CSV table of C-alpha atoms in Angstrom, one decimal:
chain,number,residue,atom,x,y,z
A,1,MET,CA,-141.0,25.2,-73.8
A,2,HIS,CA,-142.2,25.5,-77.4
A,3,TYR,CA,-142.9,28.6,-79.3
A,4,VAL,CA,-144.3,29.3,-83.2
A,5,CYS,CA,-141.7,31.9,-85.3
A,6,PRO,CA,-145.5,34.1,-86.1
A,7,ALA,CA,-142.9,35.3,-89.6
A,8,CYS,CA,-141.6,32.3,-91.1
A,9,GLU,CA,-143.5,30.1,-88.5
A,10,SER,CA,-140.3,27.9,-87.6
A,11,GLU,CA,-140.9,26.2,-84.4
A,12,ASN,CA,-138.4,27.6,-81.5
A,13,THR,CA,-137.7,25.3,-79.1
A,14,LEU,CA,-136.3,24.9,-75.6
A,15,ASP,CA,-136.6,23.0,-72.7
A,16,LEU,CA,-136.6,26.4,-70.4
A,17,ASN,CA,-137.6,26.6,-66.3
A,18,PHE,CA,-137.9,30.7,-66.5
A,19,PRO,CA,-140.9,32.7,-68.1
A,20,ILE,CA,-139.9,34.9,-71.4
A,21,GLU,CA,-140.9,38.1,-73.4
A,22,GLU,CA,-138.5,37.6,-75.7
A,23,TYR,CA,-137.4,35.2,-78.4
A,24,VAL,CA,-134.9,35.7,-81.7
A,25,CYS,CA,-136.3,33.0,-83.6
A,26,LYS,CA,-133.2,31.1,-85.6
A,27,THR,CA,-135.1,30.7,-88.9
A,28,CYS,CA,-135.5,33.7,-89.9
A,29,SER,CA,-133.6,35.3,-86.7
A,30,HIS,CA,-136.3,38.4,-86.3
A,31,LEU,CA,-137.0,39.1,-82.6
A,32,ILE,CA,-140.5,38.2,-81.6
A,33,ASP,CA,-142.7,39.6,-78.4
A,34,VAL,CA,-143.9,36.0,-76.8
A,35,ALA,CA,-147.0,38.5,-75.7
A,36,GLY,CA,-147.8,39.5,-79.1
A,37,ASN,CA,-146.9,36.5,-80.4
A,38,LYS,CA,-145.6,39.3,-83.4
A,39,LYS,CA,-141.9,39.8,-84.5
A,40,ILE,CA,-140.7,43.3,-83.2
A,41,LYS,CA,-137.4,43.9,-85.3
A,42,HIS,CA,-134.8,41.9,-88.2
A,43,LEU,CA,-131.5,41.1,-86.5
A,44,LYS,CA,-128.4,39.9,-87.4
A,45,VAL,CA,-127.8,36.7,-86.7
A,46,PRO,CA,-124.3,36.2,-84.6
A,47,THR,CA,-121.3,34.4,-86.6
A,48,GLU,CA,-117.5,35.6,-86.2
A,49,ASN,CA,-116.3,34.5,-83.4
A,50,VAL,CA,-119.1,33.0,-81.4
A,51,VAL,CA,-118.5,29.9,-80.3
A,52,LEU,CA,-121.7,28.2,-78.3
A,53,ASP,CA,-124.3,27.5,-79.6
A,54,VAL,CA,-128.4,28.0,-78.0
A,55,GLY,CA,-129.1,25.9,-75.9
A,56,GLN,CA,-125.6,24.6,-75.5
A,57,LYS,CA,-124.5,23.1,-71.5
A,58,GLY,CA,-122.1,23.6,-70.1
A,59,ASN,CA,-120.5,23.0,-65.9
A,60,ILE,CA,-118.9,25.4,-64.8
A,61,ASP,CA,-117.1,25.3,-61.0
A,62,GLY,CA,-119.1,22.9,-60.6
A,63,VAL,CA,-122.3,23.7,-61.7
A,64,GLU,CA,-124.2,22.6,-64.6
A,65,TYR,CA,-125.3,26.0,-66.7
A,66,THR,CA,-127.5,26.3,-70.0
A,67,VAL,CA,-126.7,29.0,-73.2
A,68,VAL,CA,-129.8,31.0,-73.6
A,69,ALA,CA,-129.3,33.8,-75.4
A,70,ILE,CA,-125.9,35.6,-76.9
A,71,THR,CA,-125.6,38.8,-77.8
A,72,VAL,CA,-123.1,40.7,-79.3
A,73,LYS,CA,-121.9,44.9,-78.4
A,74,LYS,CA,-120.2,46.6,-80.5
A,75,TYR,CA,-117.9,50.0,-79.7
A,76,GLY,CA,-117.2,52.4,-82.0
A,77,ASN,CA,-116.8,51.3,-85.4
A,78,SER,CA,-114.6,48.5,-85.3
A,79,ILE,CA,-114.9,46.8,-81.8
A,80,PHE,CA,-116.7,43.7,-81.2
A,81,TRP,CA,-117.1,41.4,-77.9
A,82,ARG,CA,-119.7,38.3,-77.7
A,83,GLU,CA,-122.0,38.3,-74.5
A,84,TYR,CA,-123.2,34.7,-73.3
A,85,SER,CA,-126.3,34.7,-71.2
A,86,LEU,CA,-126.2,31.6,-68.4
A,87,LYS,CA,-129.2,29.8,-66.2
A,88,ASP,CA,-127.9,27.1,-64.2
A,89,SER,CA,-130.7,24.2,-63.1
A,90,LYS,CA,-131.8,26.7,-60.4
A,91,GLY,CA,-132.7,29.7,-62.6
A,92,ASN,CA,-129.8,31.7,-62.0
A,93,ASP,CA,-127.7,33.8,-63.9
A,94,ALA,CA,-124.4,33.3,-65.4
A,95,PHE,CA,-122.7,35.5,-67.9
A,96,LEU,CA,-119.5,34.6,-70.4
A,97,SER,CA,-117.9,37.8,-71.4
A,98,GLU,CA,-114.8,37.0,-74.9
A,99,SER,CA,-113.4,40.1,-76.3
A,100,ASP,CA,-110.6,39.7,-78.3
A,101,GLY,CA,-110.3,35.6,-77.0
A,102,HIS,CA,-110.2,36.7,-72.6
A,103,TRP,CA,-112.7,35.4,-71.5
A,104,VAL,CA,-114.8,36.4,-68.2
A,105,PHE,CA,-117.3,35.0,-66.0
A,106,LEU,CA,-119.9,36.9,-64.8
A,107,ILE,CA,-122.6,37.3,-61.9
A,108,SER,CA,-125.1,39.5,-60.9
A,109,MET,CA,-124.5,41.4,-57.6
A,110,HIS,CA,-126.1,43.5,-55.3
A,111,PRO,CA,-125.1,47.0,-55.7
A,112,ASP,CA,-125.1,47.9,-52.2
A,113,ASP,CA,-122.5,45.4,-51.9
A,114,PHE,CA,-119.8,48.0,-54.1
A,115,LYS,CA,-118.8,50.8,-51.7
A,116,GLY,CA,-117.4,54.1,-53.1
A,117,LYS,CA,-119.0,53.7,-56.4
A,118,ASP,CA,-118.6,57.0,-57.4
A,119,SER,CA,-114.9,56.8,-56.2
A,120,LYS,CA,-112.0,56.1,-58.8
A,121,LEU,CA,-110.9,53.7,-56.0
A,122,PRO,CA,-114.2,51.7,-55.0
A,123,THR,CA,-114.6,48.7,-52.5
A,124,TYR,CA,-116.1,45.2,-52.3
A,125,ALA,CA,-115.8,42.6,-50.4
A,126,GLY,CA,-113.2,43.8,-49.0
A,127,ARG,CA,-110.9,44.7,-51.8
A,128,THR,CA,-110.5,48.1,-53.5
A,129,TYR,CA,-110.8,48.2,-57.0
A,130,ARG,CA,-109.7,50.8,-59.2
A,131,TRP,CA,-111.7,52.8,-62.4
A,132,TYR,CA,-111.3,51.5,-65.9
A,133,GLU,CA,-112.5,53.6,-67.9
A,134,ASN,CA,-116.7,54.2,-70.0
A,135,THR,CA,-117.4,51.9,-72.8
A,136,PRO,CA,-120.5,53.0,-74.9
A,137,CYS,CA,-122.1,50.2,-76.9
A,138,THR,CA,-124.9,49.5,-78.8
A,139,ILE,CA,-126.6,45.8,-79.9
A,140,TYR,CA,-124.8,45.2,-83.2
A,141,ALA,CA,-126.5,41.1,-83.3
A,142,ALA,CA,-128.5,38.5,-81.2
A,143,ALA,CA,-129.4,35.9,-80.4
A,144,GLY,CA,-131.7,33.1,-78.1
A,145,PHE,CA,-134.4,33.5,-75.4
A,146,PHE,CA,-134.9,37.0,-73.2
A,147,ASP,CA,-136.7,37.1,-69.9
A,148,GLU,CA,-136.9,40.5,-70.6
A,149,HIS,CA,-137.1,42.9,-73.4
A,150,ILE,CA,-134.0,43.2,-75.4
A,151,ASP,CA,-133.2,47.8,-74.9
A,152,PHE,CA,-131.3,48.4,-78.1
A,153,SER,CA,-130.3,51.7,-77.2
A,154,VAL,CA,-127.2,53.2,-76.0
A,155,ALA,CA,-125.3,51.2,-73.1
A,156,THR,CA,-122.9,52.4,-70.6
A,157,TYR,CA,-120.1,49.7,-69.2
A,158,LYS,CA,-117.7,51.4,-66.7
A,159,GLU,CA,-115.9,48.7,-65.2
A,160,TYR,CA,-113.6,48.8,-62.1
A,161,VAL,CA,-110.2,45.8,-62.1
A,162,ASN,CA,-108.8,44.3,-59.3
A,163,GLY,CA,-106.1,42.4,-61.0
A,164,THR,CA,-107.8,39.0,-62.3
A,165,ARG,CA,-111.4,40.5,-61.0
A,166,MET,CA,-113.4,42.9,-62.1
A,167,ILE,CA,-117.2,44.6,-61.5
A,168,SER,CA,-118.9,45.6,-64.6
A,169,GLN,CA,-121.5,48.4,-64.0
A,170,GLU,CA,-124.0,48.8,-67.0
A,171,LYS,CA,-126.2,51.6,-67.3
A,172,THR,CA,-128.6,52.4,-69.7
A,173,ALA,CA,-131.6,55.0,-70.1
A,174,LYS,CA,-133.8,52.6,-67.9
A,175,LYS,CA,-131.9,51.1,-65.1
A,176,SER,CA,-128.5,50.0,-63.7
A,177,GLN,CA,-126.8,46.8,-62.9
A,178,TYR,CA,-123.9,45.8,-61.6
A,179,PHE,CA,-121.8,42.1,-61.9
A,180,TYR,CA,-118.5,40.9,-60.6
A,181,GLY,CA,-116.6,39.2,-62.8
A,182,VAL,CA,-113.3,37.1,-63.0
A,183,HIS,CA,-111.2,36.2,-65.3
A,184,ILE,CA,-112.0,32.2,-66.9
A,185,SER,CA,-109.3,31.1,-69.3
A,186,LYS,CA,-110.3,30.0,-72.3
A,187,HIS,CA,-108.7,26.7,-72.0
A,188,ASP,CA,-111.7,25.9,-68.8
A,189,VAL,CA,-113.9,27.3,-71.1
A,190,LYS,CA,-113.5,25.1,-73.5
A,191,ARG,CA,-113.4,22.1,-71.5
A,192,ALA,CA,-116.6,23.5,-70.5
A,193,PHE,CA,-118.3,23.6,-72.9
A,194,LYS,CA,-116.9,20.7,-75.3
A,195,ILE,CA,-115.8,23.3,-78.2
A,196,ALA,CA,-113.8,22.1,-81.0
A,197,HIS,CA,-111.8,25.5,-81.8
A,198,MET,CA,-111.5,28.9,-79.9
A,199,PRO,CA,-111.3,32.8,-80.9
A,200,TYR,CA,-107.7,34.2,-80.7
A,201,TYR,CA,-106.9,36.2,-78.5
A,202,THR,CA,-104.9,39.2,-79.6
A,203,GLY,CA,-103.3,41.2,-77.0
A,204,VAL,CA,-103.9,41.3,-73.3
A,205,GLY,CA,-107.5,42.0,-71.8
A,206,ILE,CA,-108.9,44.3,-69.2
A,207,VAL,CA,-108.6,41.0,-65.4
A,208,GLN,CA,-105.9,38.6,-68.4
A,209,PRO,CA,-103.6,37.7,-65.6
A,210,TYR,CA,-100.2,37.0,-65.4
A,211,TYR,CA,-98.5,34.8,-67.0
A,212,PHE,CA,-96.2,33.7,-63.9
A,213,ASP,CA,-98.4,34.1,-60.2
A,214,MET,CA,-95.2,36.0,-58.7
A,215,LYS,CA,-96.6,34.7,-55.0
A,216,GLN,CA,-96.1,30.9,-56.2
A,217,ALA,CA,-92.8,32.0,-57.8
A,218,VAL,CA,-92.1,33.7,-54.9
A,219,ASN,CA,-92.2,30.5,-53.3
A,220,ILE,CA,-90.7,28.2,-55.3
A,221,PHE,CA,-87.7,29.9,-55.4
A,222,CYS,CA,-87.9,30.1,-51.8
A,223,VAL,CA,-88.1,26.7,-51.4
A,224,GLY,CA,-85.5,25.6,-54.6
A,225,ALA,CA,-83.3,28.4,-52.4
A,226,LEU,CA,-82.9,26.7,-48.5
A,227,MET,CA,-83.0,22.6,-50.3
A,228,ILE,CA,-80.1,23.8,-53.0
A,229,CYS,CA,-78.8,25.7,-48.9
A,230,LEU,CA,-79.5,22.3,-46.9
A,231,LEU,CA,-77.5,20.2,-50.2
A,232,GLN,CA,-75.0,22.0,-50.2
A,233,LEU,CA,-74.3,21.9,-46.4
A,234,TYR,CA,-74.4,18.3,-46.4
A,235,VAL,CA,-72.7,17.9,-49.6
A,236,TYR,CA,-70.0,20.2,-47.7
A,237,ILE,CA,-69.6,18.2,-43.3
A,238,SER,CA,-70.3,14.8,-45.4
A,239,ARG,CA,-66.8,14.6,-46.3
A,240,THR,CA,-63.3,15.6,-45.2
A,241,ASN,CA,-60.5,16.9,-47.3
A,242,GLU,CA,-57.2,15.2,-47.8
A,243,THR,CA,-54.1,14.0,-50.1
A,244,VAL,CA,-55.4,10.8,-51.4
A,245,PHE,CA,-52.5,9.2,-54.1
A,246,ALA,CA,-49.2,10.7,-54.2
A,247,GLU,CA,-46.2,9.1,-55.7
A,248,THR,CA,-43.0,9.3,-57.4
A,249,ILE,CA,-43.4,8.1,-60.7
A,250,ASN,CA,-39.8,7.3,-62.8
A,251,PHE,CA,-39.8,7.6,-66.1
A,252,ALA,CA,-38.4,4.4,-66.7
A,253,ASP,CA,-40.9,2.5,-65.3
A,254,VAL,CA,-43.9,2.7,-68.2
A,255,LYS,CA,-41.5,3.9,-71.0
A,256,ASP,CA,-44.1,2.3,-73.9
A,257,LYS,CA,-46.7,1.2,-72.0
A,258,GLU,CA,-48.8,2.4,-68.2
A,259,MET,CA,-48.7,2.4,-65.2
A,260,VAL,CA,-51.9,1.4,-62.6
A,261,SER,CA,-51.5,2.9,-59.1
A,262,LYS,CA,-53.2,1.3,-56.1
A,263,SER,CA,-56.8,1.9,-55.5
A,264,PHE,CA,-58.1,4.9,-53.6
A,265,THR,CA,-62.0,5.7,-52.2
A,266,LEU,CA,-63.4,9.1,-52.5
A,267,SER,CA,-66.4,9.8,-49.8
A,268,GLY,CA,-69.6,13.0,-50.0
A,269,GLY,CA,-70.6,14.9,-52.1
A,270,SER,CA,-68.4,16.0,-55.7
A,271,ALA,CA,-65.6,18.1,-56.0
A,272,PRO,CA,-62.5,18.9,-57.9
A,273,LEU,CA,-60.2,16.4,-57.7
A,274,LYS,CA,-56.4,19.4,-57.9
A,275,VAL,CA,-53.9,17.0,-59.2
A,276,ASN,CA,-49.9,18.1,-58.6
A,277,ALA,CA,-47.3,17.0,-61.0
A,278,PHE,CA,-43.8,18.2,-60.6
A,279,SER,CA,-40.2,16.8,-62.7
A,280,GLY,CA,-37.0,18.4,-62.6
A,281,VAL,CA,-37.1,19.8,-65.8
A,282,ASP,CA,-34.0,22.1,-67.3
A,283,ASN,CA,-34.4,23.9,-70.4
A,284,SER,CA,-36.5,20.9,-70.8
A,285,TRP,CA,-40.0,19.0,-70.7
A,286,ALA,CA,-41.9,16.1,-70.2
A,287,ASN,CA,-45.2,15.1,-70.4
A,288,VAL,CA,-48.0,12.9,-67.8
A,289,GLN,CA,-50.9,11.4,-69.4
A,290,LEU,CA,-53.2,11.1,-67.1
A,291,SER,CA,-56.7,8.7,-66.4
A,292,LEU,CA,-59.0,9.0,-63.6
A,293,VAL,CA,-60.9,5.2,-63.6
A,294,ASN,CA,-63.5,4.5,-61.6
A,295,GLU,CA,-63.7,1.0,-60.5
A,296,LYS,CA,-67.4,0.6,-60.4
A,297,THR,CA,-68.1,2.1,-63.7
A,298,ASN,CA,-65.4,1.9,-65.6
A,299,GLU,CA,-66.1,5.4,-66.4
A,300,ILE,CA,-62.7,7.0,-67.3
A,301,VAL,CA,-61.8,11.0,-67.3
A,302,TYR,CA,-58.5,11.4,-69.4
A,303,THR,CA,-56.4,15.0,-69.2
A,304,SER,CA,-52.5,15.6,-70.3
A,305,LYS,CA,-50.5,18.2,-69.3
A,306,ASP,CA,-47.3,19.4,-70.1
A,307,ILE,CA,-44.2,21.0,-67.8
A,308,GLU,CA,-42.0,22.9,-68.7
A,309,GLN,CA,-39.0,25.4,-68.1
A,310,TYR,CA,-36.6,27.4,-69.4
A,311,HIS,CA,-34.0,29.6,-69.3
A,312,GLY,CA,-30.5,31.7,-70.6
A,313,TYR,CA,-29.4,35.0,-71.2
A,314,GLU,CA,-29.9,36.9,-73.7
A,315,ASP,CA,-28.8,40.7,-75.3
A,316,GLY,CA,-27.5,40.7,-71.6
A,317,GLU,CA,-30.6,39.7,-70.2
A,318,SER,CA,-31.3,36.7,-68.3
A,319,TRP,CA,-34.5,35.0,-69.2
A,320,SER,CA,-36.8,32.1,-67.3
A,321,GLU,CA,-40.3,30.9,-68.0
A,322,GLY,CA,-42.0,27.5,-67.4
A,323,SER,CA,-42.5,26.1,-64.2
A,324,GLN,CA,-41.5,22.8,-62.8
A,325,SER,CA,-44.7,22.5,-60.8
A,326,GLU,CA,-48.0,22.6,-63.1
A,327,GLU,CA,-51.2,22.1,-61.1
A,328,PHE,CA,-54.7,21.5,-62.8
A,329,ASN,CA,-58.6,20.1,-61.7
A,330,LEU,CA,-60.7,16.9,-62.5
A,331,CYS,CA,-63.7,19.0,-62.0
A,332,GLY,CA,-66.9,17.2,-60.2
A,333,VAL,CA,-65.4,14.1,-59.9
A,334,SER,CA,-68.5,11.5,-57.6
A,335,SER,CA,-67.9,9.6,-54.9
A,336,GLY,CA,-66.6,6.2,-55.3
A,337,GLN,CA,-63.1,3.8,-55.6
A,338,TYR,CA,-60.9,5.0,-58.1
A,339,HIS,CA,-57.4,4.5,-59.4
A,340,PHE,CA,-54.9,6.7,-61.8
A,341,LEU,CA,-53.6,5.4,-65.3
A,342,ILE,CA,-50.8,6.7,-65.8
A,343,SER,CA,-48.2,7.6,-68.5
A,344,ALA,CA,-45.2,9.9,-69.1
A,345,GLU,CA,-41.7,11.4,-71.0
A,346,LYS,CA,-39.4,14.0,-71.5
A,347,GLU,CA,-37.3,15.5,-73.9
A,348,GLY,CA,-34.5,13.2,-75.1
A,349,SER,CA,-33.6,9.9,-74.1
A,350,ILE,CA,-36.5,8.2,-71.9
A,351,LEU,CA,-32.9,6.7,-69.6
A,352,PRO,CA,-30.2,7.9,-69.1
A,353,ALA,CA,-27.3,7.4,-71.3
A,354,PHE,CA,-23.9,6.3,-69.0
A,355,SER,CA,-20.8,4.0,-68.7
A,356,GLY,CA,-18.0,2.6,-66.7
A,357,LEU,CA,-19.9,0.6,-64.5
A,358,GLN,CA,-18.1,-1.7,-62.8
A,359,SER,CA,-19.5,-5.0,-60.6
A,360,PRO,CA,-17.2,-4.9,-57.5
A,361,ASP,CA,-15.4,-8.2,-58.4
A,362,SER,CA,-13.8,-5.9,-61.3
A,363,ARG,CA,-15.5,-8.9,-63.7
A,364,ILE,CA,-18.5,-7.1,-65.5
A,365,LEU,CA,-18.0,-3.5,-67.5
A,366,ILE,CA,-21.4,-2.7,-68.4
A,367,SER,CA,-22.8,-0.1,-70.6
A,368,ARG,CA,-26.3,1.9,-71.3
A,369,ASP,CA,-26.1,4.3,-74.9
A,370,LYS,CA,-29.7,6.3,-75.2
A,371,SER,CA,-31.6,4.5,-76.7
A,372,GLY,CA,-31.7,1.9,-73.7
A,373,THR,CA,-30.1,-0.8,-74.7
A,374,VAL,CA,-27.6,-2.4,-72.8
A,375,GLU,CA,-24.0,-3.5,-73.5
A,376,VAL,CA,-22.4,-6.4,-70.6
A,377,THR,CA,-17.8,-7.5,-71.1
A,378,ASP,CA,-16.5,-9.8,-69.9
A,379,ILE,CA,-14.2,-7.8,-68.6
A,380,TYR,CA,-11.3,-11.7,-68.6
A,381,LYS,CA,-13.0,-12.7,-72.3
A,382,GLY,CA,-13.1,-9.2,-73.8
A,383,GLN,CA,-15.4,-9.2,-75.9
A,384,PRO,CA,-19.2,-7.1,-75.2
A,385,ILE,CA,-22.5,-9.2,-75.6
A,386,THR,CA,-25.5,-6.2,-75.6
A,387,PHE,CA,-29.2,-6.4,-74.5
A,388,ILE,CA,-32.3,-4.7,-76.0
A,389,ASP,CA,-32.8,-3.5,-72.2
A,390,GLY,CA,-32.2,-3.7,-68.0
A,391,LYS,CA,-34.9,-5.7,-67.8
A,392,THR,CA,-33.6,-8.3,-70.7
A,393,LEU,CA,-30.2,-8.8,-69.0
A,394,GLU,CA,-31.7,-9.6,-65.9
A,395,LYS,CA,-34.4,-12.1,-67.1
A,396,ASP,CA,-31.0,-13.5,-69.4
A,397,THR,CA,-30.5,-17.3,-68.0
A,398,THR,CA,-27.2,-18.1,-70.2
A,399,GLU,CA,-23.7,-18.3,-68.3
A,400,LEU,CA,-23.5,-14.6,-69.3
A,401,GLY,CA,-26.1,-13.6,-67.3
A,402,LYS,CA,-25.1,-15.9,-63.9
A,403,LEU,CA,-22.1,-14.1,-64.1
A,404,VAL,CA,-23.4,-10.9,-64.3
A,405,LYS,CA,-26.3,-11.7,-60.8
A,406,ALA,CA,-22.8,-13.1,-59.6
A,407,SER,CA,-20.8,-10.2,-59.5
A,408,PHE,CA,-23.2,-7.3,-58.7
A,409,GLY,CA,-24.3,-9.7,-55.6
A,410,THR,CA,-28.5,-8.8,-56.8
A,411,SER,CA,-30.3,-10.5,-59.3
A,412,LYS,CA,-32.5,-7.0,-60.1
A,413,ILE,CA,-30.3,-6.1,-61.9
A,414,ASP,CA,-32.5,-3.6,-64.1
A,415,SER,CA,-33.1,-1.5,-60.9
A,416,LEU,CA,-29.2,-1.5,-60.6
A,417,ILE,CA,-28.7,0.1,-63.4
A,418,ASN,CA,-30.8,2.8,-63.2
A,419,THR,CA,-29.8,4.0,-59.8
A,420,GLU,CA,-26.2,3.4,-60.7
A,421,GLY,CA,-26.3,5.0,-64.5
A,422,LEU,CA,-27.9,8.4,-62.6
A,423,ARG,CA,-24.3,8.3,-61.2
A,424,LEU,CA,-22.3,8.0,-63.6
A,425,THR,CA,-23.9,9.7,-66.5
A,426,THR,CA,-23.8,13.8,-67.2
A,427,ASP,CA,-26.3,14.3,-70.3
A,428,PRO,CA,-28.4,16.9,-68.4
A,429,ILE,CA,-31.6,15.7,-69.8
A,430,SER,CA,-31.4,12.2,-68.4
A,431,ASN,CA,-30.7,13.8,-64.9
A,432,ASN,CA,-34.4,14.8,-64.6
A,433,THR,CA,-35.2,11.0,-64.1
A,434,TYR,CA,-38.4,11.2,-62.4
A,435,VAL,CA,-42.1,13.2,-61.9
A,436,GLN,CA,-44.4,13.7,-58.7
A,437,LEU,CA,-47.4,13.4,-58.2
A,438,LYS,CA,-50.4,14.5,-55.9
A,439,ALA,CA,-53.4,14.5,-55.5
A,440,THR,CA,-56.2,15.9,-53.9
A,441,TRP,CA,-59.5,16.5,-53.0
A,442,LEU,CA,-60.1,19.7,-52.8
A,443,PRO,CA,-63.1,21.0,-50.2
A,444,VAL,CA,-66.6,21.4,-51.9
A,445,SER,CA,-66.8,23.8,-54.8
A,446,PHE,CA,-69.5,26.8,-53.6
A,447,TRP,CA,-69.2,28.1,-57.4
A,448,ASN,CA,-72.4,26.4,-58.8
A,449,PHE,CA,-74.3,26.7,-55.7
A,450,GLY,CA,-74.0,30.4,-56.3
A,451,PHE,CA,-74.6,30.7,-59.8
A,452,ILE,CA,-78.2,28.5,-59.8
A,453,LEU,CA,-78.8,31.1,-57.3
A,454,PHE,CA,-77.7,33.7,-59.2
A,455,ILE,CA,-80.2,32.3,-61.9
A,456,MET,CA,-82.8,32.4,-60.0
A,457,ILE,CA,-82.2,35.7,-58.6
A,458,ALA,CA,-82.2,36.8,-62.7
A,459,LEU,CA,-85.0,34.6,-62.8
A,460,PHE,CA,-87.1,36.7,-60.3
A,461,VAL,CA,-85.7,40.1,-61.5
A,462,ALA,CA,-86.6,39.2,-65.1
A,463,MET,CA,-90.1,38.3,-64.3
A,464,TRP,CA,-90.8,41.2,-62.3
A,465,ILE,CA,-90.2,43.9,-64.7
A,466,GLY,CA,-92.1,41.8,-67.4
A,467,LYS,CA,-95.0,41.5,-64.4
A,468,HIS,CA,-94.6,45.8,-64.6
A,469,PHE,CA,-94.4,46.0,-68.8
A,470,PHE,CA,-97.7,43.1,-68.8
A,471,ASN,CA,-99.3,45.9,-66.6
A,472,VAL,CA,-98.5,48.8,-68.5
A,473,ASN,CA,-99.9,46.9,-71.2
A,474,LYS,CA,-103.0,46.0,-69.4
A,475,TRP,CA,-103.8,49.5,-68.9
A,476,LYS,CA,-103.2,51.6,-72.0
A,477,ASN,CA,-106.5,51.7,-73.1
A,478,SER,CA,-107.8,52.7,-69.9
A,479,SER,CA,-107.9,56.7,-69.1
A,480,ASN,CA,-107.3,56.0,-64.9
A,481,THR,CA,-104.0,54.2,-65.6
A,482,PRO,CA,-101.0,54.0,-62.6
A,483,TYR,CA,-98.7,53.7,-64.8
A,484,ILE,CA,-98.7,57.2,-66.7
A,485,ALA,CA,-96.7,59.4,-64.4
A,486,ASN,CA,-93.4,55.8,-64.4
A,487,ASP,CA,-93.6,55.7,-68.0
A,488,ASN,CA,-93.6,59.6,-68.6
């Protein structure tokens, strides 16, 4: 349609498929009566927070709408909201209402469909609505094309709310209309009309949804809890609890080196690996360094544990502290093939010192000091010769080395020295020569399972409490709020 403003003679054009009675000139902002082609009054131009233009098209729920008019309405001295009148290709009406950045999409409805409209809890389409508030307002600014004369008298809006839905009654001196509205997000409006910038929103909108869908949250939490339970059940029944490693380690065998244990297999879900370490400490200490090696990934978990036990008498009373046994866990060990790297040490000498180890033929005499140095004496010749340790003596190929092996009747001289040295030594610390290690694959831990369920429950409770305060804030401007009794 094409209209020439009688006030400024500018052209006002819009592709419309419905008859209009008034329009606002886009150039001079005069309200023009179409039938008489005369100006009625000058109107303010809608500008502040207006993001749509007359003639702009957008798609909402698969229907293309055209913005045909924009009206800014005023309540009191400083409260404004914007209404965008829309038309589809068939001439059907729809409206977008925006206040403080919150959007509502409205369509006309028949008054008879709104049951019990004079009560505080009327119904529509099987849903109960609560009366929110009565809001008197006037038209502050307008633009576009109107299919009926604009009523500048005071209009009263009576609003009813059910969650994200609302029923709005617009009542003037001439007529009363009802509109059914639903919340529409600003992102949907922006996408529908391809708007570059949207007005910021403040506060809580009258039909703004809570930040979380509680029904959906319940479903998600329940499904998540069920999946966790099934996973925990699978992990629990898919593995056995057993001792996977047990060995006695001589301190002498790990002097200045690490021992590589035999491989063992852990099968099933991740669980703690409990290690028990025992050593016969007596007023002394021992230390075990243990590295768990995943043979597939070469990932290493390192730990170190002290074993201490002390006792005595003081002021006529006995006392003791520590223990000869210690336990610790390697947490969250997954299934796979593993082995240990083991090293250990104890207080005092690593090897027990002794003297007087004589061969059966009374030809050889062996002694060892606390540093591990071995002294070998050929009794017939009477001249002692020293070796760094028993292994060096065992590998000796000289005449003396051969004589030692022949006299004792064994080639494993180092083992003989370590074994007989325990019998001959008088050093109480040296009597502690070994540490026993046992690793047990523990039952699957339910701690993480319980912790996750607790977090889920705590989150849901926090969301539920948050929803309560959200609704309190939503209804704080209503004289019919259902939350007054709960918050006083």
